[in-house]
XYZ file of C-alpha atoms in Angstrom:
327
model
C 105.704 94.219 91.314
C 101.932 94.092 90.821
C 99.864 96.704 89.016
C 101.533 99.974 88.110
C 98.808 102.551 87.415
C 100.220 105.658 85.784
C 103.439 103.763 85.090
C 104.756 104.245 88.630
C 105.451 101.241 90.882
C 103.175 101.136 93.920
C 103.818 99.819 97.388
C 100.558 97.891 97.752
C 99.871 94.981 95.404
C 97.103 92.440 95.004
C 99.407 89.866 96.557
C 99.495 92.038 99.692
C 95.701 92.144 99.814
C 95.466 88.356 99.436
C 98.002 87.892 102.243
C 95.975 90.260 104.424
C 92.808 88.294 103.655
C 94.432 85.158 105.020
C 95.523 87.026 108.147
C 92.143 88.549 108.979
C 90.143 85.387 108.230
C 88.237 84.488 111.378
C 89.379 87.687 113.095
C 87.097 90.256 111.476
C 83.393 90.164 110.747
C 82.608 89.295 107.103
C 80.870 92.163 105.359
C 77.083 91.984 105.042
C 75.569 92.998 101.692
C 72.033 94.355 101.574
C 70.277 94.926 98.238
C 68.542 98.244 97.681
C 64.923 98.133 96.583
C 64.368 97.239 92.943
C 64.022 100.427 90.986
C 65.626 102.598 93.677
C 68.339 103.559 91.192
C 66.349 103.263 88.012
C 67.658 100.456 85.817
C 70.795 99.894 87.917
C 71.132 97.301 90.673
C 72.725 98.299 93.948
C 73.883 96.678 97.158
C 74.915 98.367 100.398
C 78.075 96.925 101.961
C 77.340 97.225 105.685
C 80.933 97.481 106.874
C 79.862 99.667 109.802
C 78.921 96.374 111.509
C 82.660 95.637 111.743
C 84.547 95.439 115.069
C 84.912 98.951 116.582
C 82.290 100.224 114.140
C 84.367 100.749 110.999
C 86.523 99.160 108.308
C 89.619 100.342 110.206
C 89.695 97.095 112.196
C 90.856 95.258 109.070
C 93.944 97.396 108.530
C 94.804 97.650 112.211
C 94.726 93.874 112.639
C 96.770 93.328 109.476
C 99.340 95.882 110.635
C 99.829 94.288 114.046
C 99.694 90.704 112.767
C 102.276 91.521 110.101
C 104.680 92.877 112.692
C 103.954 90.020 115.089
C 104.711 87.454 112.371
C 107.923 89.304 111.469
C 109.016 89.481 115.104
C 108.960 93.283 115.026
C 106.062 93.882 117.417
C 107.711 95.247 120.582
C 106.587 94.502 124.130
C 106.031 98.233 124.450
C 103.146 97.770 122.045
C 101.836 100.246 119.515
C 101.184 103.985 119.490
C 98.920 106.051 117.231
C 97.648 109.612 117.049
C 93.922 109.467 116.351
C 90.812 110.328 118.268
C 88.686 108.587 115.697
C 88.129 105.227 114.081
C 91.820 104.447 113.539
C 92.559 104.849 117.236
C 89.645 102.624 118.219
C 90.718 99.946 115.735
C 94.343 100.137 116.870
C 93.316 99.647 120.508
C 91.122 96.681 119.563
C 93.834 95.028 117.452
C 96.457 95.569 120.147
C 94.245 93.801 122.672
C 93.906 90.903 120.205
C 97.713 90.656 120.134
C 98.080 91.092 123.915
C 100.199 94.238 123.659
C 99.478 97.715 125.032
C 98.163 100.542 122.857
C 98.843 104.214 123.515
C 96.456 106.544 121.702
C 97.175 110.268 121.525
C 94.203 112.570 120.968
C 93.692 116.332 121.168
C 92.238 117.711 124.387
C 89.211 118.613 122.281
C 88.445 114.963 121.420
C 84.813 114.001 122.172
C 84.439 112.429 125.603
C 82.432 109.560 124.132
C 85.385 108.497 121.956
C 87.889 108.898 124.783
C 85.709 106.715 126.990
C 85.388 104.134 124.233
C 89.167 104.067 123.760
C 89.682 103.471 127.458
C 87.011 100.798 127.381
C 89.093 98.988 124.758
C 92.076 99.087 127.105
C 93.990 101.938 125.471
C 96.308 104.231 127.384
C 94.837 107.567 126.304
C 96.940 110.731 126.221
C 95.159 114.034 125.594
C 97.584 116.614 124.194
C 97.093 120.028 122.596
C 94.132 121.284 120.644
C 94.832 119.867 117.184
C 95.693 116.520 115.627
C 99.184 117.820 114.807
C 99.875 118.293 118.528
C 98.804 114.737 119.277
C 100.893 113.433 116.385
C 104.049 115.174 117.606
C 103.511 113.835 121.111
C 102.938 110.303 119.804
C 106.224 110.414 117.891
C 108.071 111.524 121.020
C 106.393 108.698 122.954
C 107.506 106.153 120.349
C 111.087 107.398 120.515
C 111.154 107.253 124.307
C 109.386 103.909 124.836
C 110.192 101.878 121.739
C 106.489 101.483 120.931
C 105.652 100.744 117.291
C 104.191 103.817 115.533
C 101.045 103.144 113.535
C 99.317 105.398 111.019
C 95.656 106.055 110.399
C 95.856 105.245 106.673
C 99.249 105.775 105.009
C 100.902 102.364 105.374
C 100.983 99.362 102.995
C 99.710 96.911 105.641
C 96.878 99.261 106.639
C 95.776 99.652 103.009
C 96.128 95.938 102.255
C 93.957 95.131 105.256
C 91.304 97.542 104.032
C 91.394 95.786 100.667
C 90.119 92.570 102.246
C 86.702 94.238 102.300
C 86.632 94.324 98.504
C 87.768 90.715 98.332
C 84.693 89.717 100.350
C 82.404 91.894 98.237
C 83.711 90.336 95.026
C 83.376 86.829 96.398
C 79.711 87.486 97.209
C 79.009 89.475 94.026
C 81.342 88.242 91.277
C 79.158 89.954 88.666
C 79.767 93.399 90.205
C 80.595 96.274 87.828
C 81.380 99.153 90.193
C 82.212 99.835 93.837
C 81.572 103.258 95.361
C 83.718 104.297 98.318
C 84.300 107.479 100.299
C 87.849 108.826 100.564
C 89.719 110.590 103.344
C 93.453 109.988 103.367
C 93.120 107.116 100.938
C 93.794 103.929 102.919
C 90.395 102.371 102.246
C 90.353 103.619 98.666
C 93.805 102.187 97.949
C 93.000 98.731 99.304
C 89.626 98.618 97.571
C 91.123 99.805 94.272
C 93.909 97.211 94.354
C 91.366 94.405 94.737
C 88.651 95.885 92.510
C 90.901 96.551 89.532
C 92.315 93.029 89.801
C 88.761 91.736 89.333
C 87.804 94.170 86.573
C 85.567 96.243 88.850
C 85.491 100.033 88.448
C 85.899 102.334 91.448
C 84.112 105.593 92.206
C 86.106 107.614 94.763
C 83.813 110.058 96.565
C 84.831 113.096 98.603
C 83.049 116.105 100.091
C 83.469 119.275 98.028
C 85.256 121.003 100.909
C 87.355 118.003 101.915
C 88.945 116.799 98.666
C 92.528 115.671 99.243
C 92.530 112.974 96.541
C 90.563 114.955 93.985
C 92.893 117.933 94.435
C 95.945 115.692 94.082
C 94.615 114.356 90.787
C 93.983 117.893 89.595
C 97.457 119.081 90.639
C 99.279 115.972 89.467
C 100.846 115.533 92.903
C 99.875 115.224 96.544
C 98.890 118.636 97.920
C 97.537 120.077 101.157
C 93.868 121.066 101.105
C 91.597 122.966 103.495
C 89.248 120.773 105.521
C 85.748 122.104 106.161
C 83.014 119.496 105.824
C 80.329 117.825 107.866
C 82.278 114.596 107.224
C 85.656 116.022 108.259
C 85.754 114.033 111.516
C 86.503 110.922 109.440
C 87.428 112.248 105.984
C 89.437 115.241 107.167
C 92.898 114.322 105.892
C 94.750 117.414 104.693
C 96.564 115.347 102.074
C 96.023 111.972 100.438
C 98.689 109.295 100.428
C 100.968 109.121 97.387
C 99.915 105.512 96.890
C 96.249 106.527 96.761
C 97.077 109.090 94.100
C 98.802 106.497 91.927
C 95.865 104.099 92.085
C 93.414 106.937 91.468
C 95.132 107.556 88.127
C 93.993 104.155 86.872
C 91.614 104.252 83.925
C 88.813 102.459 85.786
C 88.783 104.926 88.697
C 86.546 107.988 88.751
C 86.824 110.804 91.315
C 83.640 112.719 92.201
C 82.710 115.402 94.726
C 79.478 115.859 96.674
C 78.165 118.838 98.677
C 77.591 118.582 102.413
C 73.847 118.967 101.865
C 73.784 115.752 99.842
C 75.805 113.920 102.508
C 73.423 114.991 105.262
C 70.412 114.006 103.151
C 71.830 110.580 102.283
C 72.638 109.883 105.940
C 69.147 110.939 106.998
C 67.548 108.783 104.287
C 69.458 105.717 105.468
C 67.940 106.256 108.895
C 64.429 107.186 107.752
C 64.083 104.390 105.210
C 66.212 101.597 106.709
C 66.988 102.561 110.319
C 70.726 102.554 109.557
C 72.694 105.057 111.636
C 76.013 105.734 109.899
C 78.699 108.399 109.969
C 78.623 111.276 107.532
C 81.737 109.691 106.021
C 79.783 106.538 105.192
C 76.868 108.507 103.769
C 79.318 110.371 101.519
C 79.651 107.285 99.306
C 75.885 106.921 98.888
C 75.517 110.660 98.293
C 77.458 110.276 95.045
C 74.517 108.353 93.614
C 71.590 110.053 95.336
C 72.906 113.508 94.353
C 73.614 112.575 90.744
C 77.367 113.148 91.060
C 77.665 109.621 89.692
C 74.919 108.409 87.369
C 74.865 104.597 86.923
C 74.308 103.276 83.443
C 71.300 101.001 82.782
C 71.893 97.532 84.198
C 75.045 98.558 86.107
C 75.680 96.462 89.245
C 76.988 98.626 92.078
C 78.139 98.142 95.655
C 78.196 101.197 97.929
C 80.469 100.879 100.954
C 78.978 102.186 104.212
C 82.290 102.309 106.026
C 81.551 103.367 109.608
C 78.957 104.097 112.280
C 80.808 105.803 115.132
C 78.329 108.640 115.244
C 75.841 110.229 117.598
C 72.436 109.226 116.192
C 70.628 111.903 118.175
C 70.425 114.313 115.251
C 68.908 111.576 113.084
C 66.219 110.674 115.584
C 65.229 114.219 116.466
C 65.692 115.909 113.090
C 62.110 115.304 111.955
C 60.669 116.487 115.248
C 62.066 119.960 114.635
């Protein structure tokens, strides 16, 4: 059954993550770890996990490939391909993984989706459908499409194969840094968090789950004792804007070695700008959210603590980074 945080059986186990690691081997780019300057965090030691260098610019490629490979191996990947509602990183990853499996991908996005992402989706070979003005409209249309065509519905984060694929990132981090004490990761709907937590807790590594103050689906679920809907109003909402966390994420977040923290938008913006100013790294606000936990003091490392901060994606317009200082 695997770990059972909070006493409730979960649907993603360490065995699932190990199976996903075998599936993605040679298919995804191994994570690069870059040490922060000595003394940057006082007496703690920190590495940045540069997962934004991944295919399609985010960790989502891991889960998308695992999802499609799992269905292909089980003989349940239809010729009609896969369908997903997402104008963001999940849609891009789904289109990429579908191309790797030689099946079509239909991606439903709101009519308000940024043209740059729509163009990128089409460049990956996706059949893009623009419907309505909100994600919910695109989701409804994608479900109708799946029913009519027989295409396999995928999800942006709430699926065991998606979460297990995301967990392969932590497996690579642990292999490179077996002495690691803590991993810091930003949270939206909880797919990345779940996979990372499954692997991290297996290896005795603590997890810091970071969310924007005004985009706190997991933190609110912990507070309420159940999954709840939350308002979404953050600079990082384009990637972390899930209205509710997955039930599986909530169960893993209840583990003793997991800590949930919140950061203000100002700290996220500052952390993202600092990554550009000091290291010429252009990342999404969602990626900077994880680092903001440390730079803002929301999480204070203990002396000698060894920390990895996951920079999860870089599908962003860097124009505001480059021109910010000029104004």
